[in-house]
Amino acid sequence: MKKPKISIIGLGFVGLTLAAVNAKKGFDTIGIETNSKKLEKNRKGLSDFYEPKLERFLKESIKKNNIKFTNNLREILKTDITFVTVGTPPLNNGKIDLSSVESVISSLVQILKTKKEKHTVVIKSTVTPTTTSQIIHPQFNKIKNVKVVVNPEFLRESLAIEDLLNPHLIVIGENKTGDGLELKKYYQSFYKKCPEILFTDLSSAEMIKYSNNAFLSTKISFINSIANICQNIPNADVKTIAYAIGKDPRIGSLFLNAGPGFGGSCLPKDLSALIEFSKKTHNLNSILKSVKIVNDDQPKRIIEIIKKMGIFNKGNTISILGIAFKKNTDDVRDSKAISLVKILLKNNMKVKIHDPMALDNFKEIFHDKIKYCKTVSEGMLNSHCCIIMVGWDEYKNLKSKDFQKNMKKANVIDATRILDHKKFKNISFSAIGLGD
Ligand code: UGA
């Protein structure tokens, strides 16, 4: 069977990963992007963000000549399937900004109306339910050969390639049975052993994506609520509790790590968009709102610990280890460290930070208001309190003496629970969800 040719519009983390893996699998691939700086980098096999293995995949595909990058949308005419992967960021009021999707779709309508051969447009960008059936699909109604389907993605940053190669499920939302046939054939040729494909209507596919992320967010805010209760019960430890409840197959062990709350470019924005969307339909969103409140407030739990240590004083220096939204990424979007630093600065405290990858991205937010440190020991030097916000591997082996040797006084807060608290009894050590 002849392999379909693929175009991908929007080369952010989802689009570029999809383009690279697709080309590596031998599909002729065209990546389309309006940002010329991004394009310039991508053409050299470079990515503008860190994602393990991505640049290797890009370089290999460029060498084999089966990937091309352009800003010309008309290039989609040379392909059979177009994935739309442009961003849908949050507006200030929490609602979703669909302007990039809408503008791409109106251009696609103009370009595809002349196409004689069949073409499938795949909405992979996360869009709120009914966007495709009410706004996107009707625009293609008169174009006979074009099918529009919704195909949400479940990729995690830093594990995106692995997730793309091993999905737990493929969801294809269609307006009419058969609309997703070409996409199904594509996936059957993409995977040696094709994962389960679930066909749904357009809006259910959109809602699956939101429900997935909302459930993950709920698990995290749930365990953080338990952690916050544990904090006031002598010796109670949320880590042990999470381990125990995670053994119950009805609960499962994943996404039960208590900490400073969830960040990143997806979970917080999708939760807010779902809450805003639900206001249109009877406002039945009390669980979702609580999940958001717990998450927004979680950095305050760290401030409470600093206060309890008696060092929440004007002029004191606080060190933060890890400022990316999670480990193995340089992404700081909606990172909980941002909220924490804002509170500390507002209270006239001095802040020093260390992160193996994300310092430059953090600099774009805080400029010269805080100190950026290239080594862990520089990061904690002469500070009054050291907070571990991200579980980077290089923090796992820290010992009491590392803090004692470098800090003014060894006050340590393990906000992501990566250290074994029993080994830190000789210093002032606290952790989220650890009662004292
Ligand atoms: C998330 C979902 O996991 C993906 O399935 C989804 O495709 C993606 O959003 C998206 O919508 O594009 P991602 O944002 O890359 O992926 O990161 P996660 O690994 O889910 O972590 C999100 C946040 O939750 C991080 O801040 C992480 O530290 C936090 N988290 C995660 C916890 O606090 N506790 C946990 O147990 C797990």
GROMACS .gro file of C-alpha atoms and ligand atoms in nm:
model
  473
    1MET     CA    1   0.000   0.000   0.000
    2LYS     CA    2   0.126   0.349  -0.088
    3LYS     CA    3   0.207   0.555   0.219
    4PRO     CA    4   0.004   0.877   0.249
    5LYS     CA    5   0.192   1.207   0.237
    6ILE     CA    6   0.154   1.413   0.550
    7SER     CA    7   0.150   1.785   0.628
    8ILE     CA    8   0.155   1.928   0.979
    9ILE     CA    9   0.058   2.288   1.051
   10GLY     CA   10   0.207   2.441   1.366
   11LEU     CA   11   0.546   2.314   1.483
   12GLY     CA   12   0.517   2.346   1.859
   13PHE     CA   13   0.588   2.051   2.087
   14VAL     CA   14   0.310   1.832   1.945
   15GLY     CA   15   0.351   1.929   1.577
   16LEU     CA   16   0.729   1.905   1.562
   17THR     CA   17   0.736   1.574   1.748
   18LEU     CA   18   0.471   1.434   1.515
   19ALA     CA   19   0.662   1.561   1.210
   20ALA     CA   20   0.993   1.411   1.325
   21VAL     CA   21   0.851   1.069   1.418
   22ASN     CA   22   0.638   1.056   1.107
   23ALA     CA   23   0.935   1.127   0.879
   24LYS     CA   24   1.151   0.882   1.071
   25LYS     CA   25   0.887   0.618   1.000
   26GLY     CA   26   0.933   0.686   0.627
   27PHE     CA   27   0.628   0.903   0.551
   28ASP     CA   28   0.696   1.205   0.329
   29THR     CA   29   0.632   1.490   0.568
   30ILE     CA   30   0.593   1.867   0.529
   31GLY     CA   31   0.613   2.081   0.844
   32ILE     CA   32   0.442   2.419   0.809
   33GLU     CA   33   0.512   2.707   1.045
   34THR     CA   34   0.481   3.088   1.028
   35ASN     CA   35   0.764   3.168   1.271
   36SER     CA   36   1.072   3.208   1.050
   37LYS     CA   37   1.321   3.166   1.337
   38LYS     CA   38   1.166   2.832   1.427
   39LEU     CA   39   1.173   2.723   1.063
   40GLU     CA   40   1.537   2.816   1.026
   41LYS     CA   41   1.625   2.599   1.327
   42ASN     CA   42   1.402   2.308   1.220
   43ARG     CA   43   1.563   2.302   0.875
   44LYS     CA   44   1.898   2.244   1.047
   45GLY     CA   45   1.751   1.960   1.250
   46LEU     CA   46   1.728   2.175   1.564
   47SER     CA   47   1.435   2.229   1.796
   48ASP     CA   48   1.352   2.554   1.978
   49PHE     CA   49   1.259   2.355   2.292
   50TYR     CA   50   1.412   2.054   2.464
   51GLU     CA   51   1.256   1.716   2.396
   52PRO     CA   52   1.469   1.399   2.432
   53LYS     CA   53   1.560   1.229   2.099
   54LEU     CA   54   1.375   1.492   1.893
   55GLU     CA   55   1.678   1.652   1.726
   56ARG     CA   56   1.826   1.310   1.646
   57PHE     CA   57   1.502   1.208   1.473
   58LEU     CA   58   1.490   1.540   1.283
   59LYS     CA   59   1.849   1.518   1.165
   60GLU     CA   60   1.811   1.158   1.046
   61SER     CA   61   1.495   1.246   0.850
   62ILE     CA   62   1.654   1.554   0.692
   63LYS     CA   63   1.943   1.334   0.581
   64LYS     CA   64   1.701   1.085   0.424
   65ASN     CA   65   1.523   1.376   0.256
   66ASN     CA   66   1.175   1.281   0.372
   67ILE     CA   67   1.102   1.593   0.573
   68LYS     CA   68   1.067   1.950   0.452
   69PHE     CA   69   0.986   2.276   0.634
   70THR     CA   70   0.801   2.569   0.486
   71ASN     CA   71   0.578   2.866   0.570
   72ASN     CA   72   0.367   2.811   0.258
   73LEU     CA   73   0.028   2.660   0.347
   74ARG     CA   74  -0.038   2.572  -0.018
   75GLU     CA   75   0.219   2.292   0.018
   76ILE     CA   76  -0.060   2.088   0.179
   77LEU     CA   77  -0.185   2.029  -0.174
   78LYS     CA   78   0.109   1.792  -0.222
   79THR     CA   79  -0.014   1.581   0.070
   80ASP     CA   80  -0.308   1.354   0.158
   81ILE     CA   81  -0.353   1.420   0.530
   82THR     CA   82  -0.308   1.753   0.711
   83PHE     CA   83  -0.269   1.761   1.089
   84VAL     CA   84  -0.360   2.093   1.251
   85THR     CA   85  -0.142   2.131   1.562
   86VAL     CA   86  -0.141   2.507   1.621
   87GLY     CA   87  -0.164   2.629   1.982
   88THR     CA   88  -0.487   2.702   2.167
   89PRO     CA   89  -0.351   2.906   2.460
   90PRO     CA   90  -0.564   3.050   2.740
   91LEU     CA   91  -0.705   3.403   2.724
   92ASN     CA   92  -0.678   3.618   3.038
   93ASN     CA   93  -1.025   3.508   3.148
   94GLY     CA   94  -0.931   3.136   3.128
   95LYS     CA   95  -1.129   3.076   2.809
   96ILE     CA   96  -0.959   2.915   2.513
   97ASP     CA   97  -0.806   3.128   2.238
   98LEU     CA   98  -0.914   2.964   1.912
   99SER     CA   99  -0.787   3.242   1.684
  100SER     CA  100  -0.490   3.046   1.540
  101VAL     CA  101  -0.708   2.741   1.465
  102GLU     CA  102  -0.976   2.958   1.306
  103SER     CA  103  -0.731   3.144   1.088
  104VAL     CA  104  -0.561   2.821   0.970
  105ILE     CA  105  -0.901   2.665   0.893
  106SER     CA  106  -1.021   2.957   0.683
  107SER     CA  107  -0.699   2.939   0.477
  108LEU     CA  108  -0.735   2.560   0.438
  109VAL     CA  109  -1.091   2.604   0.308
  110GLN     CA  110  -0.965   2.839   0.036
  111ILE     CA  111  -0.674   2.615  -0.059
  112LEU     CA  112  -0.861   2.283  -0.055
  113LYS     CA  113  -1.168   2.393  -0.247
  114THR     CA  114  -0.979   2.339  -0.575
  115LYS     CA  115  -0.840   1.998  -0.482
  116LYS     CA  116  -0.970   1.710  -0.694
  117GLU     CA  117  -0.821   1.423  -0.492
  118LYS     CA  118  -0.941   1.327  -0.145
  119HIS     CA  119  -0.789   1.500   0.158
  120THR     CA  120  -0.828   1.456   0.533
  121VAL     CA  121  -0.797   1.749   0.774
  122VAL     CA  122  -0.716   1.628   1.126
  123ILE     CA  123  -0.784   1.856   1.421
  124LYS     CA  124  -0.517   1.764   1.675
  125SER     CA  125  -0.506   2.101   1.851
  126THR     CA  126  -0.701   2.083   2.177
  127VAL     CA  127  -1.033   2.257   2.109
  128THR     CA  128  -1.338   2.283   2.336
  129PRO     CA  129  -1.633   2.054   2.261
  130THR     CA  130  -1.852   2.158   1.963
  131THR     CA  131  -1.572   2.370   1.808
  132THR     CA  132  -1.531   2.124   1.523
  133SER     CA  133  -1.898   2.043   1.465
  134GLN     CA  134  -2.016   2.405   1.491
  135ILE     CA  135  -1.725   2.616   1.365
  136ILE     CA  136  -1.482   2.402   1.165
  137HIS     CA  137  -1.680   2.127   0.992
  138PRO     CA  138  -1.952   2.352   0.840
  139GLN     CA  139  -1.685   2.548   0.650
  140PHE     CA  140  -1.588   2.233   0.460
  141ASN     CA  141  -1.946   2.126   0.389
  142LYS     CA  142  -1.932   2.224   0.024
  143ILE     CA  143  -1.591   2.071  -0.045
  144LYS     CA  144  -1.675   1.722  -0.156
  145ASN     CA  145  -1.336   1.553  -0.128
  146VAL     CA  146  -1.236   1.685   0.209
  147LYS     CA  147  -1.307   1.505   0.537
  148VAL     CA  148  -1.258   1.668   0.878
  149VAL     CA  149  -1.187   1.456   1.185
  150VAL     CA  150  -1.084   1.517   1.547
  151ASN     CA  151  -0.786   1.319   1.674
  152PRO     CA  152  -0.669   1.432   2.020
  153GLU     CA  153  -0.317   1.365   2.142
  154PHE     CA  154  -0.204   1.241   2.483
  155LEU     CA  155   0.168   1.319   2.463
  156ARG     CA  156   0.362   1.421   2.772
  157GLU     CA  157   0.645   1.670   2.736
  158SER     CA  158   0.983   1.498   2.783
  159LEU     CA  159   0.825   1.161   2.691
  160ALA     CA  160   0.652   1.276   2.373
  161ILE     CA  161   0.831   1.041   2.131
  162GLU     CA  162   0.781   0.741   2.356
  163ASP     CA  163   0.410   0.830   2.397
  164LEU     CA  164   0.365   0.878   2.023
  165LEU     CA  165   0.518   0.538   1.953
  166ASN     CA  166   0.316   0.362   2.226
  167PRO     CA  167  -0.026   0.524   2.261
  168HIS     CA  168  -0.280   0.372   2.500
  169LEU     CA  169  -0.559   0.447   2.249
  170ILE     CA  170  -0.623   0.634   1.925
  171VAL     CA  171  -0.941   0.842   1.923
  172ILE     CA  172  -1.095   0.948   1.591
  173GLY     CA  173  -1.400   1.173   1.603
  174GLU     CA  174  -1.606   1.182   1.283
  175ASN     CA  175  -1.911   1.368   1.159
  176LYS     CA  176  -2.016   1.066   0.953
  177THR     CA  177  -1.904   0.701   0.962
  178GLY     CA  178  -1.619   0.661   0.714
  179ASP     CA  179  -1.483   1.015   0.743
  180GLY     CA  180  -1.190   0.883   0.944
  181LEU     CA  181  -1.108   0.593   0.713
  182GLU     CA  182  -0.794   0.747   0.559
  183LEU     CA  183  -0.665   0.838   0.904
  184LYS     CA  184  -0.730   0.484   1.023
  185LYS     CA  185  -0.533   0.345   0.725
  186TYR     CA  186  -0.251   0.588   0.802
  187TYR     CA  187  -0.232   0.468   1.164
  188GLN     CA  188  -0.242   0.106   1.049
  189SER     CA  189   0.065   0.171   0.836
  190PHE     CA  190   0.231   0.385   1.106
  191TYR     CA  191   0.223   0.112   1.372
  192LYS     CA  192   0.350  -0.242   1.323
  193LYS     CA  193   0.082  -0.350   1.568
  194CYS     CA  194  -0.189  -0.086   1.555
  195PRO     CA  195  -0.327   0.019   1.896
  196GLU     CA  196  -0.703   0.020   1.957
  197ILE     CA  197  -0.881   0.285   1.750
  198LEU     CA  198  -1.199   0.428   1.900
  199PHE     CA  199  -1.436   0.603   1.660
  200THR     CA  200  -1.666   0.864   1.815
  201ASP     CA  201  -1.859   1.171   1.708
  202LEU     CA  202  -1.665   1.498   1.681
  203SER     CA  203  -1.764   1.646   2.020
  204SER     CA  204  -1.703   1.327   2.221
  205ALA     CA  205  -1.349   1.314   2.080
  206GLU     CA  206  -1.293   1.675   2.190
  207MET     CA  207  -1.441   1.599   2.532
  208ILE     CA  208  -1.223   1.286   2.576
  209LYS     CA  209  -0.914   1.505   2.563
  210TYR     CA  210  -1.050   1.747   2.823
  211SER     CA  211  -1.176   1.468   3.049
  212ASN     CA  212  -0.841   1.294   3.034
  213ASN     CA  213  -0.647   1.600   3.144
  214ALA     CA  214  -0.914   1.701   3.399
  215PHE     CA  215  -0.900   1.356   3.559
  216LEU     CA  216  -0.520   1.368   3.584
  217SER     CA  217  -0.547   1.715   3.740
  218THR     CA  218  -0.808   1.583   3.983
  219LYS     CA  219  -0.580   1.300   4.095
  220ILE     CA  220  -0.302   1.549   4.166
  221SER     CA  221  -0.524   1.797   4.355
  222PHE     CA  222  -0.676   1.506   4.546
  223ILE     CA  223  -0.340   1.379   4.670
  224ASN     CA  224  -0.230   1.736   4.742
  225SER     CA  225  -0.541   1.782   4.958
  226ILE     CA  226  -0.450   1.467   5.149
  227ALA     CA  227  -0.092   1.598   5.177
  228ASN     CA  228  -0.216   1.926   5.321
  229ILE     CA  229  -0.414   1.739   5.587
  230CYS     CA  230  -0.117   1.511   5.664
  231GLN     CA  231   0.101   1.812   5.721
  232ASN     CA  232  -0.080   1.876   6.050
  233ILE     CA  233  -0.083   1.514   6.173
  234PRO     CA  234   0.238   1.423   6.359
  235ASN     CA  235   0.444   1.170   6.157
  236ALA     CA  236   0.179   1.118   5.887
  237ASP     CA  237   0.345   1.084   5.544
  238VAL     CA  238   0.150   1.131   5.222
  239LYS     CA  239   0.412   0.932   5.027
  240THR     CA  240   0.334   0.616   5.222
  241ILE     CA  241  -0.039   0.686   5.194
  242ALA     CA  242  -0.017   0.738   4.816
  243TYR     CA  243   0.178   0.414   4.781
  244ALA     CA  244  -0.085   0.225   4.977
  245ILE     CA  245  -0.392   0.360   4.799
  246GLY     CA  246  -0.217   0.329   4.462
  247LYS     CA  247  -0.199  -0.048   4.518
  248ASP     CA  248  -0.579  -0.063   4.495
  249PRO     CA  249  -0.637  -0.138   4.125
  250ARG     CA  250  -0.947   0.080   4.132
  251ILE     CA  251  -0.723   0.378   4.213
  252GLY     CA  252  -0.387   0.303   4.045
  253SER     CA  253  -0.048   0.439   4.145
  254LEU     CA  254   0.017   0.701   3.876
  255PHE     CA  255  -0.032   1.075   3.925
  256LEU     CA  256  -0.040   1.045   4.301
  257ASN     CA  257   0.283   1.233   4.372
  258ALA     CA  258   0.201   1.516   4.609
  259GLY     CA  259   0.390   1.839   4.558
  260PRO     CA  260   0.367   2.206   4.471
  261GLY     CA  261   0.081   2.149   4.226
  262PHE     CA  262   0.055   2.085   3.853
  263GLY     CA  263   0.193   2.325   3.593
  264GLY     CA  264   0.287   2.317   3.227
  265SER     CA  265   0.122   2.425   2.908
  266CYS     CA  266  -0.167   2.175   2.925
  267LEU     CA  267  -0.325   2.067   3.253
  268PRO     CA  268  -0.385   2.418   3.399
  269LYS     CA  269  -0.508   2.571   3.072
  270ASP     CA  270  -0.733   2.277   2.980
  271LEU     CA  271  -0.887   2.275   3.328
  272SER     CA  272  -0.964   2.648   3.305
  273ALA     CA  273  -1.101   2.613   2.952
  274LEU     CA  274  -1.330   2.327   3.063
  275ILE     CA  275  -1.456   2.529   3.361
  276GLU     CA  276  -1.526   2.827   3.133
  277PHE     CA  277  -1.689   2.603   2.872
  278SER     CA  278  -1.912   2.440   3.134
  279LYS     CA  279  -2.047   2.783   3.229
  280LYS     CA  280  -2.224   2.781   2.892
  281THR     CA  281  -2.398   2.457   2.989
  282HIS     CA  282  -2.556   2.493   3.336
  283ASN     CA  283  -2.233   2.566   3.522
  284LEU     CA  284  -2.201   2.211   3.659
  285ASN     CA  285  -1.834   2.231   3.746
  286SER     CA  286  -1.787   2.223   4.124
  287ILE     CA  287  -1.529   1.942   4.123
  288LEU     CA  288  -1.331   2.112   3.852
  289LYS     CA  289  -1.336   2.444   4.035
  290SER     CA  290  -1.212   2.277   4.355
  291VAL     CA  291  -0.931   2.105   4.164
  292LYS     CA  292  -0.822   2.447   4.038
  293ILE     CA  293  -0.848   2.616   4.380
  294VAL     CA  294  -0.633   2.345   4.545
  295ASN     CA  295  -0.377   2.381   4.268
  296ASP     CA  296  -0.367   2.761   4.269
  297ASP     CA  297  -0.322   2.762   4.649
  298GLN     CA  298  -0.057   2.491   4.671
  299PRO     CA  299   0.247   2.730   4.666
  300LYS     CA  300   0.095   2.894   4.978
  301ARG     CA  301   0.148   2.563   5.161
  302ILE     CA  302   0.523   2.612   5.104
  303ILE     CA  303   0.503   2.967   5.237
  304GLU     CA  304   0.330   2.829   5.550
  305ILE     CA  305   0.624   2.593   5.605
  306ILE     CA  306   0.875   2.879   5.565
  307LYS     CA  307   0.677   3.079   5.821
  308LYS     CA  308   0.673   2.784   6.060
  309MET     CA  309   1.052   2.766   6.027
  310GLY     CA  310   1.060   3.128   6.147
  311ILE     CA  311   1.252   3.258   5.847
  312PHE     CA  312   0.984   3.436   5.645
  313ASN     CA  313   1.157   3.769   5.699
  314LYS     CA  314   1.223   4.065   5.472
  315GLY     CA  315   1.576   4.049   5.327
  316ASN     CA  316   1.622   3.675   5.385
  317THR     CA  317   1.749   3.471   5.090
  318ILE     CA  318   1.547   3.175   4.963
  319SER     CA  319   1.701   2.923   4.722
  320ILE     CA  320   1.485   2.732   4.480
  321LEU     CA  321   1.617   2.416   4.319
  322GLY     CA  322   1.421   2.336   4.003
  323ILE     CA  323   1.204   2.591   3.828
  324ALA     CA  324   1.088   2.404   3.513
  325PHE     CA  325   0.727   2.284   3.533
  326LYS     CA  326   0.861   1.929   3.577
  327LYS     CA  327   1.192   1.746   3.533
  328ASN     CA  328   1.359   1.676   3.195
  329THR     CA  329   1.218   1.985   3.027
  330ASP     CA  330   1.323   2.348   2.985
  331ASP     CA  331   0.957   2.456   2.976
  332VAL     CA  332   0.854   2.699   3.251
  333ARG     CA  333   0.500   2.768   3.131
  334ASP     CA  334   0.268   2.783   3.433
  335SER     CA  335   0.546   2.640   3.649
  336LYS     CA  336   0.459   2.651   4.019
  337ALA     CA  337   0.799   2.808   4.084
  338ILE     CA  338   0.671   3.124   3.913
  339SER     CA  339   0.389   3.166   4.167
  340LEU     CA  340   0.626   3.094   4.456
  341VAL     CA  341   0.889   3.346   4.340
  342LYS     CA  342   0.619   3.612   4.296
  343ILE     CA  343   0.504   3.569   4.659
  344LEU     CA  344   0.863   3.578   4.788
  345LEU     CA  345   0.951   3.895   4.593
  346LYS     CA  346   0.629   4.063   4.703
  347ASN     CA  347   0.742   4.005   5.061
  348ASN     CA  348   1.083   4.161   4.989
  349MET     CA  349   1.279   3.840   5.013
  350LYS     CA  350   1.581   3.764   4.797
  351VAL     CA  351   1.556   3.469   4.558
  352LYS     CA  352   1.827   3.251   4.402
  353ILE     CA  353   1.741   2.973   4.163
  354HIS     CA  354   1.907   2.671   4.005
  355ASP     CA  355   1.777   2.449   3.725
  356PRO     CA  356   1.975   2.224   3.488
  357MET     CA  357   1.783   2.343   3.180
  358ALA     CA  358   1.529   2.616   3.235
  359LEU     CA  359   1.729   2.917   3.362
  360ASP     CA  360   1.713   3.112   3.034
  361ASN     CA  361   1.336   3.070   3.002
  362PHE     CA  362   1.290   3.184   3.364
  363LYS     CA  363   1.510   3.490   3.295
  364GLU     CA  364   1.257   3.606   3.038
  365ILE     CA  365   1.001   3.637   3.320
  366PHE     CA  366   1.202   3.767   3.616
  367HIS     CA  367   1.498   3.940   3.441
  368ASP     CA  368   1.737   4.081   3.707
  369LYS     CA  369   1.491   4.055   3.998
  370ILE     CA  370   1.641   3.722   4.110
  371LYS     CA  371   1.979   3.548   4.094
  372TYR     CA  372   2.037   3.266   3.844
  373CYS     CA  373   2.288   2.997   3.951
  374LYS     CA  374   2.462   2.744   3.731
  375THR     CA  375   2.553   2.495   4.005
  376VAL     CA  376   2.351   2.347   4.290
  377SER     CA  377   2.602   2.460   4.553
  378GLU     CA  378   2.602   2.817   4.417
  379GLY     CA  379   2.222   2.799   4.423
  380MET     CA  380   2.209   2.730   4.796
  381LEU     CA  381   2.511   2.940   4.901
  382ASN     CA  382   2.442   3.166   5.202
  383SER     CA  383   2.066   3.120   5.185
  384HIS     CA  384   1.825   3.092   5.478
  385CYS     CA  385   1.605   2.828   5.320
  386CYS     CA  386   1.637   2.586   5.028
  387ILE     CA  387   1.323   2.460   4.852
  388ILE     CA  388   1.335   2.167   4.610
  389MET     CA  389   1.055   2.234   4.361
  390VAL     CA  390   1.137   1.982   4.086
  391GLY     CA  391   1.260   1.625   4.123
  392TRP     CA  392   1.560   1.653   3.889
  393ASP     CA  393   1.788   1.350   3.926
  394GLU     CA  394   2.082   1.564   4.034
  395TYR     CA  395   1.896   1.669   4.352
  396LYS     CA  396   1.818   1.311   4.455
  397ASN     CA  397   2.157   1.246   4.610
  398LEU     CA  398   2.181   1.564   4.815
  399LYS     CA  399   2.293   1.500   5.173
  400SER     CA  400   2.255   1.699   5.496
  401LYS     CA  401   2.618   1.807   5.475
  402ASP     CA  402   2.564   1.965   5.129
  403PHE     CA  403   2.308   2.201   5.281
  404GLN     CA  404   2.505   2.256   5.604
  405LYS     CA  405   2.825   2.339   5.420
  406ASN     CA  406   2.671   2.596   5.183
  407MET     CA  407   2.372   2.758   5.354
  408LYS     CA  408   2.354   3.020   5.629
  409LYS     CA  409   2.140   2.774   5.822
  410ALA     CA  410   2.026   2.441   5.680
  411ASN     CA  411   1.648   2.489   5.649
  412VAL     CA  412   1.527   2.256   5.374
  413ILE     CA  413   1.181   2.209   5.221
  414ASP     CA  414   1.135   1.908   4.995
  415ALA     CA  415   0.830   2.020   4.796
  416THR     CA  416   0.837   1.731   4.548
  417ARG     CA  417   0.924   1.456   4.796
  418ILE     CA  418   1.241   1.326   4.634
  419LEU     CA  419   1.457   1.300   4.945
  420ASP     CA  420   1.435   1.037   5.219
  421HIS     CA  421   1.336   1.255   5.515
  422LYS     CA  422   1.469   0.999   5.767
  423LYS     CA  423   1.823   1.087   5.654
  424PHE     CA  424   1.778   1.459   5.733
  425LYS     CA  425   1.692   1.441   6.103
  426ASN     CA  426   2.004   1.644   6.194
  427ILE     CA  427   1.890   1.956   6.007
  428SER     CA  428   1.570   2.163   5.988
  429PHE     CA  429   1.388   1.960   5.723
  430SER     CA  430   1.022   1.974   5.615
  431ALA     CA  431   0.832   1.831   5.321
  432ILE     CA  432   0.491   1.871   5.165
  433GLY     CA  433   0.258   1.611   5.318
  434LEU     CA  434   0.493   1.519   5.600
  435GLY     CA  435   0.344   1.590   5.942
  436ASP     CA  436   0.567   1.716   6.219
  437UGA     C1  437  -0.007   1.641   3.017
  437UGA     C2  438  -0.072   1.501   3.010
  437UGA     O1  439  -0.006   1.414   3.101
  437UGA     C3  440  -0.062   1.445   2.867
  437UGA     O2  441  -0.131   1.321   2.861
  437UGA     C4  442  -0.129   1.543   2.770
  437UGA     O3  443  -0.117   1.498   2.636
  437UGA     C5  444  -0.059   1.677   2.782
  437UGA     O4  445  -0.070   1.725   2.919
  437UGA     C6  446  -0.126   1.772   2.685
  437UGA     O5  447  -0.246   1.799   2.702
  437UGA     O6  448  -0.064   1.809   2.585
  437UGA     P1  449   0.243   1.732   3.040
  437UGA     O7  450   0.181   1.868   3.057
  437UGA     O8  451   0.358   1.715   2.948
  437UGA     O9  452   0.131   1.626   2.992
  437UGA    O10  453   0.296   1.690   3.184
  437UGA     P2  454   0.259   1.584   3.295
  437UGA    O11  455   0.366   1.483   3.301
  437UGA    O12  456   0.120   1.540   3.286
  437UGA    O13  457   0.274   1.677   3.426
  437UGA     C7  458   0.189   1.790   3.445
  437UGA     C8  459   0.213   1.852   3.580
  437UGA    O14  460   0.161   1.768   3.683
  437UGA     C9  461   0.358   1.875   3.616
  437UGA    O15  462   0.371   2.000   3.680
  437UGA    C10  463   0.391   1.763   3.712
  437UGA    O16  464   0.494   1.792   3.800
  437UGA    C11  465   0.257   1.751   3.785
  437UGA     N1  466   0.237   1.619   3.849
  437UGA    C12  467   0.230   1.507   3.774
  437UGA    C13  468   0.222   1.611   3.987
  437UGA    O17  469   0.228   1.714   4.059
  437UGA     N2  470   0.202   1.489   4.045
  437UGA    C14  471   0.194   1.376   3.972
  437UGA    O18  472   0.174   1.268   4.032
  437UGA    C15  473   0.208   1.385   3.832
   0.00000   0.00000   0.00000
